[in-house]
């Protein structure tokens, strides 16, 4: 997500061919952070700075998340396999204590504005558990959401083509740091087009066996 982009791009237009119709979804391993007060606070600060700028869809507070891994399409993974995935991940994460990361550094992509979760290495056990549990339950490898795994929390998606400078100038490269403690990993079915935010929580895996 670096160097800084000079232009923003319409994420939804670029991904139109990948958009799923209602009733079809993808299963994601997410860290859901919508109930975390510090995550909500820093995302709200970003939203306040971006307020009034055209070309952005701000992520609703209830959907603040950190994407870990994509398990596959919902119609290819049974309810039983979801249970197995959750059980396998629970075994791997039972000795992993809650993970505290810092949000504050702003990263820019032509399609999104995000907050980096640092240090990334602390979150590696979540990714490895998601990968291994997906393979054990389905017999297939899932995929990363991006070519390179950079743990992050998205604050806004770009919905138009245009210059990046107004967004970068408004938000800058850093916000005051906030520490967020991750206590669970979640399996979520994202149904239909991304833009409708039709999410259904299928399983929660607590860290530390709690």
Short mmCIF file of C-alpha atoms in Angstrom, two decimals:
data_model
loop_
_atom_site.label_atom_id
_atom_site.label_comp_id
_atom_site.label_asym_id
_atom_site.label_seq_id
_atom_site.Cartn_x
_atom_site.Cartn_y
_atom_site.Cartn_z
CA UNK A 1 0.00 0.00 0.00
CA UNK A 2 2.94 2.31 -0.57
CA UNK A 3 4.24 4.55 -2.07
CA UNK A 4 1.37 7.02 -1.80
CA UNK A 5 -1.01 6.83 -4.75
CA UNK A 6 -1.58 9.91 -6.86
CA UNK A 7 -5.01 8.76 -8.01
CA UNK A 8 -7.92 6.99 -6.37
CA UNK A 9 -9.93 4.38 -8.27
CA UNK A 10 -13.55 3.26 -8.09
CA UNK A 11 -13.27 0.03 -6.11
CA UNK A 12 -16.78 -1.12 -6.90
CA UNK A 13 -16.42 -0.58 -10.65
CA UNK A 14 -13.11 -2.44 -10.67
CA UNK A 15 -14.67 -5.34 -8.77
CA UNK A 16 -17.99 -5.44 -10.59
CA UNK A 17 -17.18 -8.75 -12.28
CA UNK A 18 -16.35 -10.26 -8.88
CA UNK A 19 -19.50 -9.08 -7.15
CA UNK A 20 -21.72 -11.91 -5.97
CA UNK A 21 -25.52 -11.78 -6.22
CA UNK A 22 -27.66 -11.94 -3.07
CA UNK A 23 -27.81 -15.50 -1.78
CA UNK A 24 -24.20 -16.21 -2.68
CA UNK A 25 -21.38 -15.34 -0.36
CA UNK A 26 -17.79 -15.80 0.68
CA UNK A 27 -16.63 -17.05 4.05
CA UNK A 28 -14.02 -14.80 5.64
CA UNK A 29 -11.87 -15.15 8.69
CA UNK A 30 -12.23 -11.69 10.24
CA UNK A 31 -11.33 -10.03 13.50
CA UNK A 32 -14.52 -8.11 14.24
CA UNK A 33 -13.78 -4.86 16.07
CA UNK A 34 -17.09 -3.01 15.94
CA UNK A 35 -17.59 -3.38 19.70
CA UNK A 36 -14.09 -2.25 20.62
CA UNK A 37 -14.20 1.36 21.93
CA UNK A 38 -10.64 2.19 20.87
CA UNK A 39 -11.14 0.82 17.36
CA UNK A 40 -14.37 2.79 17.05
CA UNK A 41 -12.69 5.94 18.36
CA UNK A 42 -9.80 5.95 15.91
CA UNK A 43 -12.04 5.07 12.97
CA UNK A 44 -14.35 7.92 13.98
CA UNK A 45 -11.41 10.32 14.09
CA UNK A 46 -10.49 9.27 10.56
CA UNK A 47 -14.10 9.70 9.45
CA UNK A 48 -14.22 13.17 11.00
CA UNK A 49 -11.14 14.24 9.06
CA UNK A 50 -12.52 12.80 5.82
CA UNK A 51 -16.01 14.23 6.31
CA UNK A 52 -17.31 16.09 3.28
CA UNK A 53 -14.78 14.72 0.82
CA UNK A 54 -16.41 13.17 -2.25
CA UNK A 55 -15.61 9.74 -3.60
CA UNK A 56 -15.46 7.77 -0.35
CA UNK A 57 -17.68 5.17 1.30
CA UNK A 58 -16.94 5.23 5.02
CA UNK A 59 -16.95 1.85 6.75
CA UNK A 60 -19.87 1.66 9.21
CA UNK A 61 -18.78 1.29 12.82
CA UNK A 62 -20.61 -2.00 13.23
CA UNK A 63 -18.47 -3.49 10.44
CA UNK A 64 -15.02 -2.38 11.60
CA UNK A 65 -12.83 -5.40 11.01
CA UNK A 66 -9.41 -6.79 10.29
CA UNK A 67 -9.47 -9.27 7.41
CA UNK A 68 -7.34 -12.34 8.02
CA UNK A 69 -8.15 -14.91 5.32
CA UNK A 70 -10.79 -16.02 2.80
CA UNK A 71 -11.93 -19.63 3.32
CA UNK A 72 -13.97 -19.92 0.12
CA UNK A 73 -17.46 -19.55 -1.32
CA UNK A 74 -20.37 -20.19 1.00
CA UNK A 75 -22.00 -22.71 -1.33
CA UNK A 76 -18.82 -24.81 -1.33
CA UNK A 77 -18.47 -25.03 2.46
CA UNK A 78 -21.04 -26.86 4.56
CA UNK A 79 -22.19 -25.98 8.04
CA UNK A 80 -20.37 -29.03 9.34
CA UNK A 81 -17.15 -27.84 7.71
CA UNK A 82 -17.59 -24.41 9.33
CA UNK A 83 -17.84 -26.14 12.71
CA UNK A 84 -14.71 -28.15 11.97
CA UNK A 85 -12.86 -24.99 10.93
CA UNK A 86 -13.80 -23.31 14.18
CA UNK A 87 -12.79 -26.35 16.23
CA UNK A 88 -9.45 -26.70 14.47
CA UNK A 89 -8.67 -23.01 14.91
CA UNK A 90 -9.65 -23.20 18.59
CA UNK A 91 -7.13 -25.97 19.17
CA UNK A 92 -4.37 -23.91 17.56
CA UNK A 93 -5.26 -20.71 19.38
CA UNK A 94 -5.94 -22.12 22.84
CA UNK A 95 -2.38 -21.26 23.93
CA UNK A 96 -2.31 -17.89 22.17
CA UNK A 97 -3.11 -15.11 24.62
CA UNK A 98 -5.12 -12.04 23.54
CA UNK A 99 -3.07 -9.93 21.13
CA UNK A 100 -2.60 -6.19 21.53
CA UNK A 101 -1.84 -4.19 18.40
CA UNK A 102 -1.49 -0.49 17.69
CA UNK A 103 -3.58 1.41 15.15
CA UNK A 104 -2.38 4.81 14.04
CA UNK A 105 -0.32 4.68 10.87
CA UNK A 106 -2.42 5.49 7.80
CA UNK A 107 -1.86 3.56 4.58
CA UNK A 108 -3.30 4.48 1.21
CA UNK A 109 -4.35 2.26 -1.68
CA UNK A 110 -6.07 3.51 -4.83
CA UNK A 111 -9.20 1.68 -3.65
CA UNK A 112 -9.08 2.21 0.11
CA UNK A 113 -7.79 4.11 3.13
CA UNK A 114 -6.69 1.91 6.02
CA UNK A 115 -5.01 1.88 9.42
CA UNK A 116 -2.08 -0.50 9.72
CA UNK A 117 -2.22 -2.93 12.66
CA UNK A 118 1.26 -3.16 14.18
CA UNK A 119 3.29 -5.18 14.78
CA UNK A 120 2.07 -7.54 12.09
CA UNK A 121 4.08 -10.46 13.43
CA UNK A 122 1.92 -10.63 16.55
CA UNK A 123 -1.05 -11.44 14.34
CA UNK A 124 0.69 -14.22 12.43
CA UNK A 125 -0.83 -16.97 14.65
CA UNK A 126 -4.30 -15.89 13.55
CA UNK A 127 -3.41 -16.18 9.88
CA UNK A 128 -1.72 -19.55 10.34
CA UNK A 129 -4.67 -20.90 12.32
CA UNK A 130 -7.12 -19.73 9.66
CA UNK A 131 -5.07 -21.27 6.86
CA UNK A 132 -4.58 -24.58 8.61
CA UNK A 133 -8.18 -24.88 9.82
CA UNK A 134 -9.55 -24.10 6.35
CA UNK A 135 -7.37 -26.76 4.77
CA UNK A 136 -8.23 -29.34 7.46
CA UNK A 137 -11.98 -28.79 7.15
CA UNK A 138 -12.40 -28.34 3.40
CA UNK A 139 -9.39 -30.06 1.86
CA UNK A 140 -8.67 -26.87 -0.05
CA UNK A 141 -6.45 -23.86 0.47
CA UNK A 142 -8.14 -20.53 1.01
CA UNK A 143 -6.68 -17.29 -0.27
CA UNK A 144 -5.38 -14.01 1.06
CA UNK A 145 -7.58 -10.99 0.42
CA UNK A 146 -4.50 -9.22 -1.04
CA UNK A 147 -1.28 -10.40 -2.63
CA UNK A 148 0.67 -9.45 0.49
CA UNK A 149 -0.75 -9.80 4.00
CA UNK A 150 -0.58 -6.41 5.71
CA UNK A 151 -2.92 -6.50 8.73
CA UNK A 152 -5.11 -3.42 8.63
CA UNK A 153 -8.45 -1.90 9.51
CA UNK A 154 -10.18 -0.16 6.59
CA UNK A 155 -11.78 3.20 7.34
CA UNK A 156 -13.06 4.04 3.84
CA UNK A 157 -13.34 2.64 0.33
CA UNK A 158 -12.98 4.69 -2.83
CA UNK A 159 -16.14 4.85 -4.93
CA UNK A 160 -14.85 7.17 -7.66
CA UNK A 161 -11.84 7.92 -9.83
CA UNK A 162 -10.06 11.10 -8.81
CA UNK A 163 -6.99 12.68 -7.25
CA UNK A 164 -5.68 11.19 -4.02
CA UNK A 165 -4.14 14.43 -2.71
CA UNK A 166 -7.30 15.86 -1.05
CA UNK A 167 -7.77 12.63 0.92
CA UNK A 168 -4.12 12.37 1.92
CA UNK A 169 -4.01 16.04 2.91
CA UNK A 170 -7.13 15.68 5.05
CA UNK A 171 -6.07 12.54 6.89
CA UNK A 172 -2.28 12.64 6.82
CA UNK A 173 0.06 9.74 7.49
CA UNK A 174 -0.69 9.18 11.18
CA UNK A 175 -3.44 9.45 13.72
CA UNK A 176 -2.85 9.39 17.48
CA UNK A 177 -2.09 5.78 18.33
CA UNK A 178 -4.75 3.56 19.84
CA UNK A 179 -4.10 0.13 21.29
CA UNK A 180 -6.63 -2.57 20.48
CA UNK A 181 -6.67 -5.98 22.15
CA UNK A 182 -7.85 -8.87 19.97
CA UNK A 183 -9.59 -11.65 21.88
CA UNK A 184 -11.39 -13.54 19.12
CA UNK A 185 -11.18 -14.66 15.51
CA UNK A 186 -14.47 -14.90 13.61
CA UNK A 187 -15.86 -16.75 10.60
CA UNK A 188 -18.23 -14.50 8.69
CA UNK A 189 -20.41 -15.11 5.65
CA UNK A 190 -20.38 -11.99 3.48
CA UNK A 191 -23.48 -12.47 1.37
CA UNK A 192 -24.03 -10.78 -1.98
CA UNK A 193 -22.31 -7.57 -3.14
CA UNK A 194 -19.79 -6.03 -0.76
CA UNK A 195 -21.66 -2.74 -0.86
CA UNK A 196 -24.75 -4.08 0.95
CA UNK A 197 -22.83 -5.18 4.09
CA UNK A 198 -24.92 -8.34 4.48
CA UNK A 199 -22.73 -10.16 6.99
CA UNK A 200 -23.64 -13.17 9.12
CA UNK A 201 -21.44 -14.37 11.96
CA UNK A 202 -21.01 -18.13 11.74
CA UNK A 203 -18.45 -18.85 14.46
CA UNK A 204 -16.29 -17.16 17.05
CA UNK A 205 -12.96 -18.61 18.16
CA UNK A 206 -11.69 -17.19 21.44
CA UNK A 207 -7.97 -16.79 21.98
CA UNK A 208 -6.42 -18.44 24.99
CA UNK A 209 -9.08 -21.12 25.18
CA UNK A 210 -11.45 -18.77 27.02
#
